[in-house]
Amino acid sequence: MDNLHLLPLIFLISLVLTMVGLGGGLFYSPLFLLLGFPPPVAAATSLFLNGVAAMSAAITYWRQKMVDAGTGLALLIASTLAAPAGAMLSPLVPARIYVLVLACVMLLAAARMMVGGPPAPRERDGSSLSRIMYGAAAGLAIGIMAGLLGIGGGIFIVPFLVSLAGMTIKRAAATSTFVVTFSSMSGFLAHVGIHGIDWGFALPAALVCFLGGQAGSRLMITRVSPRVIKRIFAVILVLFAARLLQKVLLP
């Protein structure tokens, strides 16, 4: 109960990140570590809150028919199956080189989103089968990267859905929350059975995350333009790339 003063910050994080297809775990985990949470408890709490925020947003997006469930399920299944392969590859690939290349790619993608570039094309037409195949391809790549780097793959979902499946940024973000809900809760259940969680903090924080997810998803649908969403996501990419570079260059 000592950390309830964090609830306004947690609300803000969930509001902003659910607009771009994430749940907030990118910020929850380091925040909890800085506050002295044991790493396993920080991970479990972060995954729980991430899943609640994403689920809250996904409910709204689903009701608005913005979620491509077939593509999302294909991505989720493929990424889950591919993650162990990435973990097995990690001893064979120099992590320093891989992370440097990945961070540079993320920075280039962020720069392109921030500057704007040419007008975004309309969402590609395509059969449900082709969308599912694109989702599976994205899931394989995301799973391998997540397993190789030992990180969650949520940050990669929206760029892959936009570039591979040809989704608009809003549909990609909505579908991402659907995927993140299941992947986060799966990870949470694996952690909580072993390490436990401070429910006195987690339950009030989960309520705040749910409200933040509702607010963020409704703002994304009615008030926020695709250009703003791209720029928010670009800032998140820069922060994530900087964190990767710090991990490699300043161990």
Coordinates of C-alpha atoms in Angstrom, one line a residue:
M1 CA 0.0 0.0 0.0
D2 CA 3.0 2.3 0.3
N3 CA 3.1 3.0 -3.4
L4 CA -0.4 4.3 -4.0
H5 CA 0.9 7.8 -4.7
L6 CA 2.0 6.3 -8.1
L7 CA -1.6 5.8 -9.2
P8 CA -1.9 9.1 -11.1
L9 CA 1.3 8.3 -13.0
I10 CA 0.1 4.8 -13.8
F11 CA -3.2 6.2 -15.1
L12 CA -1.3 8.6 -17.4
I13 CA 1.0 5.8 -18.7
S14 CA -1.9 3.5 -19.5
L15 CA -3.9 6.3 -21.1
V16 CA -1.1 7.3 -23.5
L17 CA 0.3 3.8 -24.4
T18 CA -3.1 2.2 -25.0
M19 CA -3.6 4.8 -27.7
V20 CA -0.7 3.3 -29.6
G21 CA -1.4 -0.4 -29.0
L22 CA 0.6 -1.0 -25.9
G23 CA -0.3 -1.5 -22.2
G24 CA 2.4 0.4 -20.4
G25 CA 4.8 -2.4 -19.3
L26 CA 7.7 -0.6 -21.1
F27 CA 7.5 1.9 -18.3
Y28 CA 6.0 0.0 -15.4
S29 CA 8.8 -2.5 -15.2
P30 CA 11.7 0.0 -14.9
L31 CA 9.6 2.2 -12.6
F32 CA 9.0 -0.6 -10.2
L33 CA 12.7 -1.7 -10.2
L34 CA 13.7 1.9 -9.4
L35 CA 11.3 1.8 -6.4
G36 CA 13.0 -1.3 -5.1
F37 CA 10.6 -4.0 -6.1
P38 CA 12.4 -7.4 -6.4
P39 CA 12.9 -8.1 -10.2
P40 CA 10.5 -11.1 -10.3
V41 CA 7.8 -9.1 -8.5
A42 CA 8.4 -6.1 -10.7
A43 CA 8.0 -8.3 -13.8
A44 CA 4.8 -10.0 -12.5
T45 CA 3.2 -6.7 -11.5
S46 CA 4.2 -5.0 -14.8
L47 CA 2.7 -7.9 -16.8
F48 CA -0.5 -7.8 -14.8
L49 CA -1.0 -4.1 -15.2
N50 CA 0.0 -4.3 -18.9
G51 CA -2.6 -6.9 -19.5
V52 CA -5.4 -5.1 -17.7
A53 CA -4.7 -1.8 -19.6
A54 CA -4.5 -3.6 -22.9
M55 CA -7.6 -5.6 -22.2
S56 CA -9.6 -2.4 -21.3
A57 CA -8.6 -0.7 -24.5
A58 CA -9.1 -3.9 -26.6
I59 CA -12.8 -4.1 -25.3
T60 CA -13.4 -0.6 -26.7
Y61 CA -11.6 -1.2 -30.0
W62 CA -13.5 -4.6 -30.4
R63 CA -16.8 -2.9 -30.0
Q64 CA -15.8 -0.4 -32.7
K65 CA -14.9 -3.3 -35.0
M66 CA -11.3 -2.0 -35.2
V67 CA -9.6 -5.3 -34.1
D68 CA -8.5 -7.8 -36.8
A69 CA -8.9 -10.9 -34.6
G70 CA -7.7 -13.4 -37.2
T71 CA -4.4 -11.5 -37.8
G72 CA -4.0 -10.9 -34.1
L73 CA -4.5 -14.6 -33.2
A74 CA -2.1 -15.7 -36.0
L75 CA 0.5 -13.2 -34.7
L76 CA 0.0 -14.3 -31.1
I77 CA 0.4 -18.0 -31.8
A78 CA 3.4 -17.6 -34.1
S79 CA 5.2 -15.3 -31.7
T80 CA 4.6 -17.7 -28.8
L81 CA 6.0 -20.6 -30.8
A82 CA 9.0 -18.6 -32.2
A83 CA 10.2 -17.1 -28.9
P84 CA 12.0 -20.4 -27.8
A85 CA 13.8 -20.4 -31.2
G86 CA 15.1 -16.9 -30.5
A87 CA 16.3 -17.9 -27.1
M88 CA 18.2 -20.9 -28.6
L89 CA 19.8 -18.6 -31.2
S90 CA 21.0 -16.1 -28.6
P91 CA 24.3 -17.9 -27.8
L92 CA 25.1 -18.0 -31.6
V93 CA 24.4 -14.3 -32.4
P94 CA 26.7 -11.6 -30.8
A95 CA 24.1 -9.8 -28.7
R96 CA 26.1 -6.5 -28.9
I97 CA 25.9 -6.4 -32.7
Y98 CA 22.3 -7.5 -32.8
V99 CA 21.1 -4.9 -30.3
L100 CA 23.1 -2.1 -32.0
V101 CA 21.5 -2.9 -35.4
L102 CA 18.1 -3.3 -33.9
A103 CA 18.3 0.0 -32.1
C104 CA 19.5 1.8 -35.2
V105 CA 16.6 0.4 -37.2
M106 CA 14.2 1.5 -34.5
L107 CA 15.7 5.0 -34.5
L108 CA 15.3 5.2 -38.3
A109 CA 11.7 4.1 -38.1
A110 CA 11.1 6.7 -35.4
A111 CA 12.6 9.4 -37.5
R112 CA 10.4 8.5 -40.4
M113 CA 7.3 8.6 -38.2
M114 CA 8.3 11.8 -36.6
V115 CA 9.1 13.7 -39.9
G116 CA 6.0 12.3 -41.6
G117 CA 7.1 11.4 -45.1
P118 CA 4.6 10.9 -47.8
P119 CA 0.9 10.5 -47.0
A120 CA 0.1 7.1 -45.6
P121 CA -1.6 4.8 -48.1
R122 CA -5.1 3.5 -47.5
E123 CA -5.4 0.2 -45.8
R124 CA -4.6 -2.6 -48.3
D125 CA -7.4 -4.8 -49.5
G126 CA -6.8 -8.5 -49.0
S127 CA -8.4 -11.8 -48.1
S128 CA -8.7 -12.9 -44.5
L129 CA -6.2 -15.7 -45.4
S130 CA -3.6 -13.2 -46.6
R131 CA -4.0 -11.1 -43.5
I132 CA -3.6 -14.2 -41.3
M133 CA -0.4 -15.1 -43.2
Y134 CA 1.0 -11.6 -42.7
G135 CA 0.1 -11.9 -39.0
A136 CA 1.9 -15.2 -38.8
A137 CA 5.0 -13.8 -40.5
A138 CA 5.1 -10.8 -38.2
G139 CA 4.6 -13.1 -35.2
L140 CA 7.5 -15.3 -36.2
A141 CA 9.8 -12.3 -36.5
I142 CA 8.6 -10.7 -33.3
G143 CA 8.9 -14.0 -31.4
I144 CA 12.4 -14.6 -32.5
M145 CA 13.4 -11.0 -31.6
A146 CA 11.7 -11.2 -28.2
G147 CA 13.4 -14.6 -27.4
L148 CA 16.8 -13.4 -28.7
L149 CA 16.8 -10.2 -26.7
G150 CA 14.9 -11.5 -23.6
I151 CA 12.2 -8.7 -23.9
G152 CA 8.5 -8.5 -24.6
G153 CA 7.6 -8.2 -28.3
G154 CA 4.7 -5.7 -27.9
I155 CA 6.8 -2.7 -29.1
F156 CA 7.3 -4.4 -32.5
I157 CA 3.7 -5.4 -33.2
V158 CA 2.4 -2.1 -34.6
P159 CA 5.3 -1.4 -37.0
F160 CA 5.0 -5.0 -38.3
L161 CA 1.2 -4.8 -38.8
V162 CA 1.6 -1.4 -40.6
S163 CA 4.5 -2.5 -42.9
L164 CA 3.6 -6.2 -43.5
A165 CA -0.2 -6.4 -43.3
G166 CA -0.7 -2.9 -44.7
M167 CA -3.0 -1.9 -41.8
T168 CA -3.7 1.7 -40.9
I169 CA -2.0 2.9 -37.8
K170 CA -5.3 2.9 -35.8
R171 CA -6.3 -0.6 -36.8
A172 CA -2.7 -1.8 -36.1
A173 CA -2.8 -0.3 -32.6
A174 CA -6.2 -1.7 -31.9
T175 CA -5.2 -5.2 -33.0
S176 CA -2.0 -4.9 -30.9
T177 CA -3.9 -4.4 -27.7
F178 CA -5.8 -7.6 -28.4
V179 CA -2.5 -9.5 -28.8
V180 CA -0.8 -7.8 -25.8
T181 CA -3.8 -8.7 -23.6
F182 CA -3.2 -12.5 -24.0
S183 CA 0.6 -12.4 -24.1
S184 CA 0.8 -10.3 -20.9
M185 CA -1.7 -12.4 -19.0
S186 CA 0.1 -15.6 -20.0
G187 CA 3.4 -14.2 -18.8
F188 CA 1.8 -12.9 -15.6
L189 CA 0.3 -16.3 -14.7
A190 CA 3.7 -17.9 -15.2
H191 CA 5.4 -15.4 -12.9
V192 CA 2.8 -15.0 -10.2
G193 CA 2.6 -18.7 -9.4
I194 CA 6.3 -18.7 -8.5
H195 CA 7.1 -15.2 -7.2
G196 CA 3.9 -13.8 -5.9
I197 CA 2.6 -10.2 -6.1
D198 CA 1.7 -7.3 -3.7
W199 CA -2.1 -7.4 -4.3
G200 CA -2.6 -4.4 -2.0
F201 CA -0.9 -2.3 -4.6
A202 CA -1.7 -4.3 -7.7
L203 CA -5.5 -4.3 -7.4
P204 CA -5.9 -0.5 -7.1
A205 CA -3.3 0.0 -9.8
A206 CA -5.2 -2.4 -12.0
L207 CA -8.4 -0.4 -11.6
V208 CA -6.5 2.7 -12.5
C209 CA -5.0 0.9 -15.6
F210 CA -8.5 -0.2 -16.7
L211 CA -9.7 3.4 -16.5
G212 CA -6.7 4.7 -18.3
G213 CA -7.2 2.1 -21.0
Q214 CA -10.8 3.2 -21.4
A215 CA -9.8 6.8 -21.6
G216 CA -6.9 6.2 -24.0
S217 CA -8.9 4.0 -26.4
R218 CA -11.8 6.5 -26.6
L219 CA -9.4 9.4 -27.2
M220 CA -7.7 7.4 -30.0
I221 CA -11.0 6.7 -31.7
T222 CA -12.6 10.1 -31.4
R223 CA -10.0 12.8 -30.8
V224 CA -6.5 11.7 -31.9
S225 CA -5.4 11.8 -35.5
P226 CA -3.2 9.1 -37.1
R227 CA -0.4 11.6 -37.4
V228 CA -0.4 12.2 -33.6
I229 CA -0.4 8.5 -32.9
K230 CA 2.6 8.0 -35.2
R231 CA 4.5 10.7 -33.4
I232 CA 3.7 9.3 -30.0
F233 CA 4.8 5.9 -31.1
A234 CA 8.0 7.5 -32.5
V235 CA 8.9 8.9 -29.1
I236 CA 8.3 5.5 -27.5
L237 CA 10.6 3.9 -30.2
V238 CA 13.3 6.4 -29.4
L239 CA 13.0 5.7 -25.6
F240 CA 13.1 2.0 -26.2
A241 CA 16.1 2.2 -28.6
A242 CA 17.9 4.4 -26.1
R243 CA 17.3 1.8 -23.3
L244 CA 18.7 -1.0 -25.6
L245 CA 21.8 1.1 -26.4
Q246 CA 22.3 1.8 -22.7
K247 CA 22.1 -1.9 -21.9
V248 CA 24.8 -2.7 -24.5
L249 CA 27.1 0.3 -24.3
L250 CA 26.9 0.9 -20.5
P251 CA 26.5 -2.6 -19.0

